[in-house]
Structure formats: C-alpha cells, structure tokens
Short mmCIF file of C-alpha atoms in Angstrom, two decimals:
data_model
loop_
_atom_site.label_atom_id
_atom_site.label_comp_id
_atom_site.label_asym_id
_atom_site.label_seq_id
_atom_site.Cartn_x
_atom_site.Cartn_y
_atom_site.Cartn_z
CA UNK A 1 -44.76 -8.55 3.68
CA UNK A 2 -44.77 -11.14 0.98
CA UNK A 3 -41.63 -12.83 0.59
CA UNK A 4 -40.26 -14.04 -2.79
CA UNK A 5 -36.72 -16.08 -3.52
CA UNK A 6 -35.15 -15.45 -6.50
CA UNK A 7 -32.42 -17.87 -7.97
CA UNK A 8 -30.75 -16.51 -11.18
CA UNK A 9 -27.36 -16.33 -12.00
CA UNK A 10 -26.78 -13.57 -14.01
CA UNK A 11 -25.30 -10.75 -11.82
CA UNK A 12 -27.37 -8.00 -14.07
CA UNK A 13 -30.52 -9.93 -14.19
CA UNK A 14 -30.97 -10.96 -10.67
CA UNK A 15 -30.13 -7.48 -9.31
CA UNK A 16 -32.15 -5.31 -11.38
CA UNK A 17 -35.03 -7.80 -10.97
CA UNK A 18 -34.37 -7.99 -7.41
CA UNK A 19 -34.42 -4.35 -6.58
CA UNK A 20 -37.75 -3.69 -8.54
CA UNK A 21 -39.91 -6.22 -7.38
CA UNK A 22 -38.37 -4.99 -3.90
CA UNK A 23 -40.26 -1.34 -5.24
CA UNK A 24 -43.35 -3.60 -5.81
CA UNK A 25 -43.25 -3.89 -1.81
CA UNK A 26 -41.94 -7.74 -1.99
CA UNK A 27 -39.40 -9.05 0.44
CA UNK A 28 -36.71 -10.51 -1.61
CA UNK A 29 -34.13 -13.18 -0.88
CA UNK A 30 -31.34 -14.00 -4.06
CA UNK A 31 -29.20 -17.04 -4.76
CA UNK A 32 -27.06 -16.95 -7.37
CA UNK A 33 -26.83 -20.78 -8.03
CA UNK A 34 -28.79 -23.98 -7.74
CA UNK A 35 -27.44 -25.54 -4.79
CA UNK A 36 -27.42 -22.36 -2.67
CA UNK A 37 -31.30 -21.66 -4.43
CA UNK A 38 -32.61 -25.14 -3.17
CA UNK A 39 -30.89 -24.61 0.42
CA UNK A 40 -32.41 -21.58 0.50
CA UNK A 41 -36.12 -23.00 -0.70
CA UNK A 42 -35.90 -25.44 1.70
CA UNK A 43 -35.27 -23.72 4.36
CA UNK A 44 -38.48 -22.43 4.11
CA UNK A 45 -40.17 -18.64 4.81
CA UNK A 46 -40.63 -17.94 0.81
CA UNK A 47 -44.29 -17.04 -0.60
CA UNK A 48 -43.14 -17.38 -4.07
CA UNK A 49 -40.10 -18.90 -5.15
CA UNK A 50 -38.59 -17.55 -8.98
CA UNK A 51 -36.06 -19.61 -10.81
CA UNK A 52 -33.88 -19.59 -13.70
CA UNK A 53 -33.84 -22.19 -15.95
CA UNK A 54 -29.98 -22.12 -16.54
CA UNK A 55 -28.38 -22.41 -13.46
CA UNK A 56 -24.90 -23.37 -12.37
CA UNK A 57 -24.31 -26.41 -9.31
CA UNK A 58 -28.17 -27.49 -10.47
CA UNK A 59 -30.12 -26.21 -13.21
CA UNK A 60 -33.74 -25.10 -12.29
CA UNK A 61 -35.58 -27.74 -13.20
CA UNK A 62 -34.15 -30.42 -11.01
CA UNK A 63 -34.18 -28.07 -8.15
CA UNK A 64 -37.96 -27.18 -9.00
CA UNK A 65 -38.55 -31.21 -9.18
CA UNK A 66 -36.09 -31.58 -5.63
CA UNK A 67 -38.47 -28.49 -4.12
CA UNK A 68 -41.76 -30.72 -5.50
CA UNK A 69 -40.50 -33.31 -3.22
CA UNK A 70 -41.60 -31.82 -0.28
CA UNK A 71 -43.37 -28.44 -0.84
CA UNK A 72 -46.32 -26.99 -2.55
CA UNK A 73 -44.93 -23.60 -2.55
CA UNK A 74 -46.05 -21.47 -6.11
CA UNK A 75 -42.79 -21.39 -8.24
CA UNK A 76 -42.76 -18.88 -11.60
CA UNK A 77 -39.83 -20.26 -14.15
CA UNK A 78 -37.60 -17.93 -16.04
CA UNK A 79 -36.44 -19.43 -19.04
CA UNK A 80 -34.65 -17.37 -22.18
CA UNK A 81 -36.35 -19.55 -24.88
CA UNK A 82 -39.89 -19.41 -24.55
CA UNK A 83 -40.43 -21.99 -26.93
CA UNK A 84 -37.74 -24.38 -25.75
CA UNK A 85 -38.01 -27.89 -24.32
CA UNK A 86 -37.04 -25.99 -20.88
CA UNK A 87 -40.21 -24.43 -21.17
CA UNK A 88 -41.62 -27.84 -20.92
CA UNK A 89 -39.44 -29.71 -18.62
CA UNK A 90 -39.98 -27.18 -16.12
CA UNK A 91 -43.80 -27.21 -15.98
CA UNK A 92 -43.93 -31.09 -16.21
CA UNK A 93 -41.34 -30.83 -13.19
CA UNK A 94 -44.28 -28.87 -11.19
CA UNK A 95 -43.52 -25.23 -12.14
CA UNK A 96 -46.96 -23.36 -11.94
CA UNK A 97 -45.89 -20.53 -14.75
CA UNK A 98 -43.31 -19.21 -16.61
CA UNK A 99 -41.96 -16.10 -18.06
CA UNK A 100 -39.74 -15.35 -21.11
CA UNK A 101 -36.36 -13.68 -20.60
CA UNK A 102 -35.65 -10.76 -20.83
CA UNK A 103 -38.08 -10.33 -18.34
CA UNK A 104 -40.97 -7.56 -18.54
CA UNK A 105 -41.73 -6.35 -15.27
CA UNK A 106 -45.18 -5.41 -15.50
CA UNK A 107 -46.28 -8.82 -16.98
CA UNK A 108 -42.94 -10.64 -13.86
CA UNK A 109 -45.50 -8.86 -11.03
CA UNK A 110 -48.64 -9.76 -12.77
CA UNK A 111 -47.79 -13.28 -13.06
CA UNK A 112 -46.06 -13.00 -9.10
CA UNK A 113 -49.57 -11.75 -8.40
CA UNK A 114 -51.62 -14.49 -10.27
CA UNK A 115 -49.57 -17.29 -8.62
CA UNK A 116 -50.23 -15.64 -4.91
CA UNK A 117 -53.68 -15.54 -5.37
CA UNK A 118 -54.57 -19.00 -6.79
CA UNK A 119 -51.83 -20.19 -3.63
CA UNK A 120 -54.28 -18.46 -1.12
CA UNK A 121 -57.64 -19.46 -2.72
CA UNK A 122 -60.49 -17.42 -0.54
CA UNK A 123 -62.66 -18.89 1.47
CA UNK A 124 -66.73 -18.09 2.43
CA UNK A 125 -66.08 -16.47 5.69
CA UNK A 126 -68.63 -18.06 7.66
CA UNK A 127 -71.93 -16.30 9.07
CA UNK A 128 -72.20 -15.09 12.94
CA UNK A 129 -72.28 -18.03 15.12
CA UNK A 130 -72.51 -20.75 12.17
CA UNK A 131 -70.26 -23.07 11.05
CA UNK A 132 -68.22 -22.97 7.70
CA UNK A 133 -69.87 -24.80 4.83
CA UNK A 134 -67.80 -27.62 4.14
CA UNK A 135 -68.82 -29.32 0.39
CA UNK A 136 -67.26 -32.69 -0.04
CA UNK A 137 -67.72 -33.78 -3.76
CA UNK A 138 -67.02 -37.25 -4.72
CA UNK A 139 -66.17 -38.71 -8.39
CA UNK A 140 -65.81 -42.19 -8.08
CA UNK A 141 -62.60 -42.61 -5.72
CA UNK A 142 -62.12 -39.53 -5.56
CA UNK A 143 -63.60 -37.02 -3.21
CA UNK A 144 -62.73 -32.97 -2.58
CA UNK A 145 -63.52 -30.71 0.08
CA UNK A 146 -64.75 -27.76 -1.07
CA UNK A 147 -63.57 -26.34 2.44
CA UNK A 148 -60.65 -27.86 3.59
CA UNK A 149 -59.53 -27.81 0.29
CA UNK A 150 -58.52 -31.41 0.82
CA UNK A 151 -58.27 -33.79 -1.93
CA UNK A 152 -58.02 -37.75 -1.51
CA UNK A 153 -58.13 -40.70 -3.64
CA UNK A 154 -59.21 -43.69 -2.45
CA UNK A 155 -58.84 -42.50 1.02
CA UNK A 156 -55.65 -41.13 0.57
CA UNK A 157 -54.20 -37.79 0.90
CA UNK A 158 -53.45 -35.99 -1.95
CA UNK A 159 -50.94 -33.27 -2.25
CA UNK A 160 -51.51 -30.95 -4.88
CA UNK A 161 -49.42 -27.66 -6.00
CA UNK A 162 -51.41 -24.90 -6.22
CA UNK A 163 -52.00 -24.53 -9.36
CA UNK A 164 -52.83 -27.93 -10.07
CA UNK A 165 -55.69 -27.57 -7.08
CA UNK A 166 -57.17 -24.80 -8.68
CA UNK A 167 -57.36 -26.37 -12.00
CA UNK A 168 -59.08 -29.22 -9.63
CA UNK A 169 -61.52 -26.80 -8.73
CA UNK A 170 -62.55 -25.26 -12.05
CA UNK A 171 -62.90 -28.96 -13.63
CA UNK A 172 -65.28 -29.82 -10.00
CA UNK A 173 -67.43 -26.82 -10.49
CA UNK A 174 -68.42 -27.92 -13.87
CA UNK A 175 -68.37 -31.75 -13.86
CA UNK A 176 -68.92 -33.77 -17.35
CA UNK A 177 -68.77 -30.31 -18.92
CA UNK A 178 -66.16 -29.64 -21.60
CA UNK A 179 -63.76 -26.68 -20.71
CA UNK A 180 -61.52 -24.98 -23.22
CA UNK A 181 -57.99 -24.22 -22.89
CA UNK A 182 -58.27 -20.37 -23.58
CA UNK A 183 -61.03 -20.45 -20.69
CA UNK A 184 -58.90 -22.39 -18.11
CA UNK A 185 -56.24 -19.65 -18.94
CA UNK A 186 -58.50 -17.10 -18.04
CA UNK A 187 -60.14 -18.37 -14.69
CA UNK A 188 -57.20 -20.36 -13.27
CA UNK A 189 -54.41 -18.74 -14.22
CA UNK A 190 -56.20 -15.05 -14.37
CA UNK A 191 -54.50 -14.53 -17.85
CA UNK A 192 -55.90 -11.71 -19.28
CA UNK A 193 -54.74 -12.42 -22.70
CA UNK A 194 -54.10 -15.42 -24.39
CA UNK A 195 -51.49 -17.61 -22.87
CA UNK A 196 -49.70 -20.59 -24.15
CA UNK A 197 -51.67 -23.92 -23.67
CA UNK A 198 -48.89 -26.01 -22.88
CA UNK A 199 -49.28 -24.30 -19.69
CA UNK A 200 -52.73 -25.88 -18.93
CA UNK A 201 -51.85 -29.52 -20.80
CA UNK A 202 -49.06 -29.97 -18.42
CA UNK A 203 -50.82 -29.47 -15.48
CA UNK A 204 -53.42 -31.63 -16.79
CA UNK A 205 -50.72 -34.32 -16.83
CA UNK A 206 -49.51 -33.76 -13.80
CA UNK A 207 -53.02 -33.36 -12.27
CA UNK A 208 -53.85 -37.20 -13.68
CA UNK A 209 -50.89 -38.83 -12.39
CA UNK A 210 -52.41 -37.94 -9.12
CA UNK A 211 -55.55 -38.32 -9.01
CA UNK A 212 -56.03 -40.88 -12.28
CA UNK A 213 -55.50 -40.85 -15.88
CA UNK A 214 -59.08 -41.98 -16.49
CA UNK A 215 -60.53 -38.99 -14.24
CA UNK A 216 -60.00 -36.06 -16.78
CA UNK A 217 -61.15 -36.67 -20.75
CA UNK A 218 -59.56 -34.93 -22.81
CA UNK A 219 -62.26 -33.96 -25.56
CA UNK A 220 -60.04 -33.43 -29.18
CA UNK A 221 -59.86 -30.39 -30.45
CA UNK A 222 -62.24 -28.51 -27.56
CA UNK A 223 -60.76 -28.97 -24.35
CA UNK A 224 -60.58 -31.33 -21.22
CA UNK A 225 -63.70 -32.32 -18.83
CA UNK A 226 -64.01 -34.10 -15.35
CA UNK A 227 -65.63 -37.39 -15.64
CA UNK A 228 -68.54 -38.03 -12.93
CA UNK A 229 -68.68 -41.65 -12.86
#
C-alpha cells in the first residue's frame, strides 16, 4: 500500500483530506506541525510526502528545503494563494507540484498519482536470458544512463528529485531540439490541461544548478532545449 505523509495544520483540512485519500486506498500518516512533519519525513517509509505551506514550529518550505537535504522523495505543496510568492519559494526549494487550497480532491489524487509515477519511472523489462539495455548518453561533462537512471557530471554523482530527472529525460530524448512549456507540462508532469509554467521554469533552475547553467538554452518566447556540445 502506498504510503503518503501529510503535514497541515488545520484540524478540518488535514482530517477530511486525510480520511479521503485513505478511501483512495493510500496509507496515511498526519503531522500537524513542521517540526513533528520533518521528524516524521525523515524518519523515512513515506511514498509521497504533502505539505502545507503555512505551518507552525517550521513553515513548509524550509522543511521541504531541510527534506531536500537528504531525500529525493516526491513532495506535492499545498499553498492557499496560488499565485503567491509561496507558490514559488516552495518549488525553487525542490517541491515537485503544488495544489491550490481549498483543495479539490479529484485534481489532490491526480496530482498524488502524477508525482508516483514520474518517482517510479518504468523500465524495459529485459528479454529471456538477455541483459537490460543500458544507454549511457553523454553531453559534454555530462553523461546519463538511460538504465540506471544515473546522472553524473564530470564524474560525479548527481542526485536529482524526481521530477527534475524526468524533465532530464524529456530534454535527453530530444537533444538540440526546442521544447515548449505547455508540452513539458503534458509529458513530464502528465497534466492534462494546461498548468502553470512556473512549474516547469523552476525546475529548469533547479535542474541547471546541478548539472550547469550553460547545459539547458532557454530559447525566448518558445521554450528550453538541451545543448549537445
């Protein structure tokens, strides 16, 4: 059973919330603050973690940064202004999504679903008695393993969330080609409608501070593309 941790404060909010994504089949876990939400995150055992943006002890988004420390794990922000700086602060802290408050559950479990997926990216099962293809691309210093889904830079190891590794992906798949925001909504964040953009130009920004600024072009008024040389 997937297992999801939800930190919100509101009494109302985190039980209602709680007790229907626990009818969508999802293990839940609550904390009702940030300290006890970060404890909680850490101690590992969550598929999914969901936070609140407001939060007593420690407001989301320095627990969602503290959590970036050490894990990858997909985390879905809850913020009441949609088009607040909150919005923004959370996905440059390493959020992977975010939903408006009050929540609406159908588009809560579709997002909770979106964020699994890309965090379990499928694999080619390999044929009878053959090994798995293994594709390592390389861009300059940086190379990708198709496979392992291992990305390094010069060498090193590089730890991305997992929304920032599919995004990786997409831009791989179609080097020195142009991609548009609306598309990267659609096939790495499975958004079936138009989303908000700030979405994919923060995890741009977080994706070059990892791998290098000069890697991804950003082409004005189009979209972003992966450089091949």
């Amino acid at each position: 059973m997937t297992s999801l941790l939800l930190v919100e404060d509101d009494t109302v909010i985190r039980t209602s919330v709680g007790l229907a994504l626990e009818r969508y089949g999802y293990r839940m876990t609550t904390a009702a603050d940030g300290l006890t939400g970060l404890e909680a995150a850490q101690a590992g055992g969550h598929d999914l973690l969901l936070l609140d943006v407001m939060l007593p002890g420690l407001d989301g988004i320095s627990v969602c940064r503290r959590i970036r420390e050490t894990s990858q794990v997909p985390i879905l922000m809850m913020s009441a202004r949609g088009d607040g700086l909150d919005v923004v602060a959370g996905l440059e802290g390493g959020a992977d999504d975010y939903v408006v408050k009050p929540v609406d559950l159908p588009v809560l479990v579709a997002r909770i679903r979106s964020l699994l997926r890309r965090a379990t990216i499928a694999r080619p099962e390999p044929a009878t008695g053959q090994a798995a293809a293994s594709a390592v691309l390389a861009f300059g210093e940086l190379s990708i393993d198709t496979g392992a889904l291992e990305v390094r830079r010069a060498g090193q190891r590089v730890e991305l969330a997992p929304s920032e590794l599919r995004l990786l992906l997409e831009f791989a798949a179609h080097p020195g080609i142009v991609l548009e925001r609306a598309t990267l909504l659609r096939t790495v964040w499975d958004y079936g409608w138009d989303g908000d953009s700030r979405v994919v130009d923060l995890c741009v920004q977080r994706l070059r501070k990892k791998i290098g600024a000069e890697r991804i072009e950003t082409v004005r008024g189009f979209g972003y593309k992966l450089r091949i040389t």
